[in-house]
Short mmCIF file of N, CA, C and O in Angstrom, two decimals:
data_model
loop_
_atom_site.label_atom_id
_atom_site.label_comp_id
_atom_site.label_asym_id
_atom_site.label_seq_id
_atom_site.Cartn_x
_atom_site.Cartn_y
_atom_site.Cartn_z
N UNK A 1 90.98 -155.27 51.50
CA UNK A 1 91.41 -154.04 50.86
C UNK A 1 92.94 -154.04 50.80
O UNK A 1 93.60 -154.40 51.77
N UNK A 2 93.53 -153.62 49.64
CA UNK A 2 94.98 -153.58 49.52
C UNK A 2 95.57 -152.46 50.37
O UNK A 2 94.86 -151.58 50.85
N UNK A 3 96.88 -152.52 50.55
CA UNK A 3 97.59 -151.46 51.27
C UNK A 3 97.35 -150.12 50.58
O UNK A 3 97.00 -150.06 49.40
N UNK A 4 97.54 -149.04 51.30
CA UNK A 4 97.34 -147.69 50.76
C UNK A 4 98.56 -147.28 49.93
O UNK A 4 99.63 -147.04 50.49
N UNK A 5 98.39 -147.20 48.62
CA UNK A 5 99.48 -146.80 47.73
C UNK A 5 99.30 -145.37 47.20
O UNK A 5 100.01 -144.96 46.30
N UNK A 6 98.33 -144.61 47.72
CA UNK A 6 98.10 -143.25 47.26
C UNK A 6 99.39 -142.45 47.29
O UNK A 6 100.17 -142.54 48.25
N UNK A 7 99.62 -141.68 46.24
CA UNK A 7 100.77 -140.79 46.23
C UNK A 7 101.40 -140.65 44.87
O UNK A 7 100.92 -141.18 43.87
N UNK A 8 102.49 -139.91 44.86
CA UNK A 8 103.26 -139.65 43.64
C UNK A 8 104.60 -140.34 43.82
O UNK A 8 105.31 -140.09 44.80
N UNK A 9 104.95 -141.24 42.90
CA UNK A 9 106.12 -142.08 43.03
C UNK A 9 107.10 -141.78 41.89
O UNK A 9 106.72 -141.68 40.74
N UNK A 10 108.38 -141.64 42.23
CA UNK A 10 109.43 -141.39 41.24
C UNK A 10 110.30 -142.63 41.10
O UNK A 10 110.73 -143.20 42.09
N UNK A 11 110.53 -143.04 39.85
CA UNK A 11 111.38 -144.21 39.61
C UNK A 11 112.85 -143.82 39.80
O UNK A 11 113.31 -142.81 39.26
N UNK A 12 113.54 -144.63 40.54
CA UNK A 12 114.97 -144.42 40.76
C UNK A 12 115.78 -145.34 39.84
O UNK A 12 116.74 -144.92 39.21
N UNK A 13 115.39 -146.61 39.78
CA UNK A 13 116.08 -147.55 38.91
C UNK A 13 115.09 -148.60 38.42
O UNK A 13 114.01 -148.75 38.98
N UNK A 14 115.50 -149.33 37.39
CA UNK A 14 114.64 -150.35 36.79
C UNK A 14 115.54 -151.47 36.29
O UNK A 14 115.97 -151.48 35.15
N UNK A 15 115.87 -152.41 37.16
CA UNK A 15 116.81 -153.48 36.84
C UNK A 15 116.20 -154.52 35.91
O UNK A 15 115.06 -154.94 36.09
N UNK A 16 116.98 -154.93 34.90
CA UNK A 16 116.62 -156.01 33.96
C UNK A 16 115.35 -155.72 33.15
O UNK A 16 114.70 -156.64 32.66
N UNK A 17 115.01 -154.45 32.97
CA UNK A 17 113.79 -154.09 32.26
C UNK A 17 113.86 -154.48 30.79
O UNK A 17 112.90 -155.00 30.22
N UNK A 18 115.02 -154.25 30.15
CA UNK A 18 115.13 -154.59 28.73
C UNK A 18 114.97 -156.10 28.52
O UNK A 18 114.32 -156.54 27.56
N UNK A 19 115.52 -156.91 29.40
CA UNK A 19 115.36 -158.37 29.29
C UNK A 19 113.89 -158.76 29.45
O UNK A 19 113.40 -159.67 28.78
N UNK A 20 113.19 -158.08 30.36
CA UNK A 20 111.75 -158.33 30.55
C UNK A 20 110.99 -158.01 29.26
O UNK A 20 110.16 -158.80 28.80
N UNK A 21 111.28 -156.86 28.66
CA UNK A 21 110.60 -156.47 27.42
C UNK A 21 110.95 -157.42 26.28
O UNK A 21 110.10 -157.74 25.44
N UNK A 22 112.18 -157.87 26.25
CA UNK A 22 112.60 -158.83 25.22
C UNK A 22 111.81 -160.13 25.36
O UNK A 22 111.36 -160.71 24.38
N UNK A 23 111.61 -160.59 26.59
CA UNK A 23 110.84 -161.81 26.83
C UNK A 23 109.38 -161.65 26.39
O UNK A 23 108.74 -162.62 26.01
N UNK A 24 108.87 -160.40 26.43
CA UNK A 24 107.52 -160.12 25.95
C UNK A 24 107.47 -159.91 24.44
O UNK A 24 106.42 -159.63 23.88
N UNK A 25 108.63 -160.00 23.79
CA UNK A 25 108.76 -159.83 22.34
C UNK A 25 108.44 -158.41 21.87
O UNK A 25 107.88 -158.20 20.80
N UNK A 26 108.78 -157.43 22.71
CA UNK A 26 108.65 -156.02 22.33
C UNK A 26 109.79 -155.70 21.38
O UNK A 26 110.94 -156.10 21.61
N UNK A 27 109.50 -154.96 20.30
CA UNK A 27 110.54 -154.72 19.29
C UNK A 27 111.69 -153.89 19.85
O UNK A 27 111.55 -153.16 20.82
N UNK A 28 112.84 -154.02 19.22
CA UNK A 28 114.09 -153.46 19.75
C UNK A 28 114.03 -151.94 19.88
O UNK A 28 114.55 -151.39 20.85
N UNK A 29 113.42 -151.24 18.95
CA UNK A 29 113.36 -149.78 19.03
C UNK A 29 112.57 -149.32 20.26
O UNK A 29 113.01 -148.43 21.00
N UNK A 30 111.43 -149.94 20.49
CA UNK A 30 110.60 -149.59 21.66
C UNK A 30 111.33 -149.96 22.94
O UNK A 30 111.31 -149.21 23.92
N UNK A 31 112.03 -151.10 22.95
CA UNK A 31 112.80 -151.50 24.14
C UNK A 31 113.86 -150.47 24.49
O UNK A 31 114.05 -150.12 25.65
N UNK A 32 114.58 -149.98 23.48
CA UNK A 32 115.66 -149.00 23.72
C UNK A 32 115.10 -147.70 24.28
O UNK A 32 115.65 -147.12 25.21
N UNK A 33 113.99 -147.23 23.72
CA UNK A 33 113.36 -146.00 24.23
C UNK A 33 112.85 -146.21 25.64
O UNK A 33 113.11 -145.40 26.53
N UNK A 34 112.13 -147.31 25.87
CA UNK A 34 111.56 -147.58 27.19
C UNK A 34 112.64 -147.70 28.25
O UNK A 34 112.45 -147.27 29.39
N UNK A 35 113.78 -148.25 27.89
CA UNK A 35 114.86 -148.44 28.84
C UNK A 35 115.48 -147.11 29.28
O UNK A 35 116.05 -147.02 30.37
N UNK A 36 115.35 -146.09 28.46
CA UNK A 36 115.89 -144.77 28.79
C UNK A 36 114.97 -143.96 29.70
O UNK A 36 115.40 -143.02 30.36
N UNK A 37 113.69 -144.31 29.73
CA UNK A 37 112.70 -143.54 30.48
C UNK A 37 112.74 -143.86 31.96
O UNK A 37 113.05 -144.97 32.37
N UNK A 38 112.41 -142.86 32.75
CA UNK A 38 112.23 -143.03 34.20
C UNK A 38 110.87 -142.40 34.54
O UNK A 38 110.80 -141.31 35.09
N UNK A 39 109.78 -143.09 34.17
CA UNK A 39 108.46 -142.49 34.37
C UNK A 39 108.08 -142.36 35.84
O UNK A 39 108.52 -143.15 36.68
N UNK A 40 107.31 -141.35 36.14
CA UNK A 40 106.72 -141.18 37.47
C UNK A 40 105.38 -141.90 37.48
O UNK A 40 104.78 -142.13 36.44
N UNK A 41 104.93 -142.26 38.67
CA UNK A 41 103.61 -142.89 38.83
C UNK A 41 102.81 -142.07 39.83
O UNK A 41 103.32 -141.69 40.88
N UNK A 42 101.58 -141.78 39.46
CA UNK A 42 100.64 -141.18 40.40
C UNK A 42 99.55 -142.22 40.66
O UNK A 42 98.92 -142.71 39.73
N UNK A 43 99.38 -142.57 41.91
CA UNK A 43 98.41 -143.59 42.28
C UNK A 43 97.30 -142.96 43.09
O UNK A 43 97.56 -142.29 44.11
N UNK A 44 96.07 -143.13 42.61
CA UNK A 44 94.87 -142.67 43.31
C UNK A 44 94.09 -143.91 43.69
O UNK A 44 93.71 -144.70 42.83
N UNK A 45 93.87 -144.09 44.96
CA UNK A 45 93.22 -145.30 45.45
C UNK A 45 92.07 -144.95 46.35
O UNK A 45 92.19 -144.14 47.27
N UNK A 46 90.92 -145.58 46.08
CA UNK A 46 89.74 -145.44 46.92
C UNK A 46 89.24 -146.85 47.21
O UNK A 46 88.52 -147.43 46.39
N UNK A 47 89.65 -147.41 48.34
CA UNK A 47 89.31 -148.80 48.64
C UNK A 47 89.97 -149.73 47.65
O UNK A 47 91.18 -149.69 47.46
N UNK A 48 89.16 -150.55 46.96
CA UNK A 48 89.68 -151.48 45.96
C UNK A 48 89.75 -150.87 44.56
O UNK A 48 90.21 -151.53 43.63
N UNK A 49 89.31 -149.65 44.39
CA UNK A 49 89.36 -148.98 43.08
C UNK A 49 90.67 -148.20 42.97
O UNK A 49 90.99 -147.40 43.84
N UNK A 50 91.40 -148.46 41.88
CA UNK A 50 92.70 -147.81 41.71
C UNK A 50 92.81 -147.17 40.34
O UNK A 50 92.33 -147.70 39.35
N UNK A 51 93.48 -146.02 40.31
CA UNK A 51 93.86 -145.35 39.08
C UNK A 51 95.37 -145.15 39.17
O UNK A 51 95.86 -144.54 40.13
N UNK A 52 96.08 -145.70 38.20
CA UNK A 52 97.53 -145.56 38.17
C UNK A 52 97.90 -144.82 36.90
O UNK A 52 97.64 -145.29 35.79
N UNK A 53 98.50 -143.64 37.08
CA UNK A 53 98.93 -142.82 35.95
C UNK A 53 100.44 -142.97 35.82
O UNK A 53 101.17 -142.73 36.77
N UNK A 54 100.88 -143.38 34.63
CA UNK A 54 102.31 -143.46 34.33
C UNK A 54 102.63 -142.24 33.48
O UNK A 54 102.05 -142.05 32.41
N UNK A 55 103.54 -141.41 33.97
CA UNK A 55 103.82 -140.12 33.34
C UNK A 55 105.28 -140.06 32.90
O UNK A 55 106.18 -140.23 33.71
N UNK A 56 105.49 -139.84 31.60
CA UNK A 56 106.85 -139.72 31.08
C UNK A 56 106.86 -138.72 29.92
O UNK A 56 105.81 -138.32 29.43
N UNK A 57 108.06 -138.38 29.48
CA UNK A 57 108.18 -137.46 28.34
C UNK A 57 107.78 -138.14 27.04
O UNK A 57 107.44 -137.48 26.08
N UNK A 58 107.81 -139.47 27.01
CA UNK A 58 107.49 -140.23 25.80
C UNK A 58 105.99 -140.45 25.64
O UNK A 58 105.42 -140.24 24.58
N UNK A 59 105.34 -140.86 26.73
CA UNK A 59 103.92 -141.21 26.66
C UNK A 59 103.34 -141.27 28.06
O UNK A 59 103.98 -141.77 28.98
N UNK A 60 102.14 -140.77 28.21
CA UNK A 60 101.41 -140.92 29.47
C UNK A 60 100.39 -142.03 29.30
O UNK A 60 99.84 -142.22 28.23
N UNK A 61 100.17 -142.77 30.36
CA UNK A 61 99.32 -143.94 30.31
C UNK A 61 98.50 -144.02 31.59
O UNK A 61 99.04 -143.83 32.69
N UNK A 62 97.21 -144.24 31.47
CA UNK A 62 96.34 -144.34 32.65
C UNK A 62 95.70 -145.72 32.67
O UNK A 62 95.12 -146.17 31.68
N UNK A 63 95.80 -146.37 33.82
CA UNK A 63 95.20 -147.68 34.01
C UNK A 63 94.24 -147.56 35.20
O UNK A 63 94.62 -147.10 36.27
N UNK A 64 92.99 -147.95 34.99
CA UNK A 64 91.97 -147.86 36.04
C UNK A 64 91.33 -149.23 36.21
O UNK A 64 90.95 -149.87 35.23
N UNK A 65 91.22 -149.69 37.46
CA UNK A 65 90.71 -151.03 37.72
C UNK A 65 90.26 -151.17 39.16
O UNK A 65 90.56 -150.32 40.01
N UNK A 66 89.54 -152.26 39.41
CA UNK A 66 89.17 -152.66 40.77
C UNK A 66 89.98 -153.90 41.11
O UNK A 66 90.04 -154.86 40.32
N UNK A 67 90.62 -153.89 42.27
CA UNK A 67 91.44 -155.02 42.71
C UNK A 67 90.57 -156.27 42.78
O UNK A 67 89.46 -156.25 43.30
N UNK A 68 91.08 -157.37 42.20
CA UNK A 68 90.38 -158.64 42.23
C UNK A 68 89.39 -158.86 41.11
O UNK A 68 88.82 -159.94 40.98
N UNK A 69 89.18 -157.84 40.26
CA UNK A 69 88.26 -157.98 39.12
C UNK A 69 89.06 -157.90 37.81
O UNK A 69 89.90 -157.02 37.64
N UNK A 70 88.76 -158.80 36.90
CA UNK A 70 89.45 -158.83 35.62
C UNK A 70 89.08 -157.61 34.78
O UNK A 70 87.93 -157.18 34.78
N UNK A 71 90.08 -157.04 34.09
CA UNK A 71 89.83 -155.91 33.19
C UNK A 71 90.75 -156.03 31.99
O UNK A 71 91.74 -156.75 32.01
N UNK A 72 90.39 -155.31 30.91
CA UNK A 72 91.21 -155.31 29.70
C UNK A 72 92.21 -154.17 29.75
O UNK A 72 91.83 -153.01 29.95
N UNK A 73 93.49 -154.50 29.59
CA UNK A 73 94.54 -153.50 29.52
C UNK A 73 94.94 -153.35 28.06
O UNK A 73 95.30 -154.33 27.40
N UNK A 74 94.87 -152.13 27.53
CA UNK A 74 95.19 -151.85 26.13
C UNK A 74 96.60 -151.28 26.07
O UNK A 74 96.86 -150.20 26.58
N UNK A 75 97.51 -152.02 25.43
CA UNK A 75 98.91 -151.60 25.34
C UNK A 75 99.23 -151.00 23.97
O UNK A 75 100.35 -151.13 23.47
N UNK A 76 98.25 -150.31 23.38
CA UNK A 76 98.47 -149.65 22.10
C UNK A 76 99.60 -148.64 22.25
O UNK A 76 99.70 -147.93 23.24
N UNK A 77 100.48 -148.61 21.26
CA UNK A 77 101.60 -147.70 21.31
C UNK A 77 102.84 -148.31 21.93
O UNK A 77 103.95 -147.83 21.73
N UNK A 78 102.68 -149.37 22.69
CA UNK A 78 103.83 -150.07 23.25
C UNK A 78 104.11 -151.28 22.37
O UNK A 78 105.12 -151.34 21.69
N UNK A 79 103.22 -152.24 22.40
CA UNK A 79 103.37 -153.40 21.52
C UNK A 79 102.03 -153.84 20.94
O UNK A 79 101.90 -154.92 20.40
N UNK A 80 101.03 -152.98 21.08
CA UNK A 80 99.70 -153.14 20.47
C UNK A 80 98.97 -154.41 20.91
O UNK A 80 98.13 -154.92 20.17
N UNK A 81 99.26 -154.87 22.13
CA UNK A 81 98.51 -156.01 22.65
C UNK A 81 97.35 -155.51 23.51
O UNK A 81 97.38 -154.43 24.04
N UNK A 82 96.34 -156.36 23.63
CA UNK A 82 95.28 -156.16 24.62
C UNK A 82 95.32 -157.39 25.50
O UNK A 82 95.36 -158.51 25.02
N UNK A 83 95.37 -157.15 26.81
CA UNK A 83 95.52 -158.25 27.76
C UNK A 83 94.37 -158.21 28.76
O UNK A 83 93.94 -157.14 29.18
N UNK A 84 93.91 -159.37 29.16
CA UNK A 84 92.97 -159.46 30.27
C UNK A 84 93.81 -159.63 31.53
O UNK A 84 94.66 -160.52 31.61
N UNK A 85 93.59 -158.74 32.50
CA UNK A 85 94.45 -158.66 33.69
C UNK A 85 93.60 -158.72 34.94
O UNK A 85 92.51 -158.18 34.98
N UNK A 86 94.13 -159.37 35.95
CA UNK A 86 93.50 -159.36 37.26
C UNK A 86 94.59 -159.07 38.29
O UNK A 86 95.62 -159.73 38.31
N UNK A 87 94.38 -158.04 39.11
CA UNK A 87 95.37 -157.63 40.11
C UNK A 87 94.79 -157.84 41.48
O UNK A 87 93.68 -157.47 41.75
#
C-alpha cells in the first residue's frame, strides 16, 4: 500500500513546468496559461484506490485509479491526448 496522501494540497511553486510542457509538445498558448496557474490538489485515498482532484480557476480535473493497475488518462482540453498510465 502506498503512503497516506489524503488531504488538501496547495501548490507553492512549479519549477521548469513550461520546459516540461514544451517537451510534451503542448502548444504555446496552453503552456502560457498553465504556467500561470497554481492549482490545488485534493487527494482521497482508500488503500490502493486513489482519487486526485486538480482544482484551478481554469479547469478542474479528476483522476481516479488503483495503484499498480494500468488506466486510461484523458487529457482532453490540455493537449487532447489519451495515455495509458500505471502508477
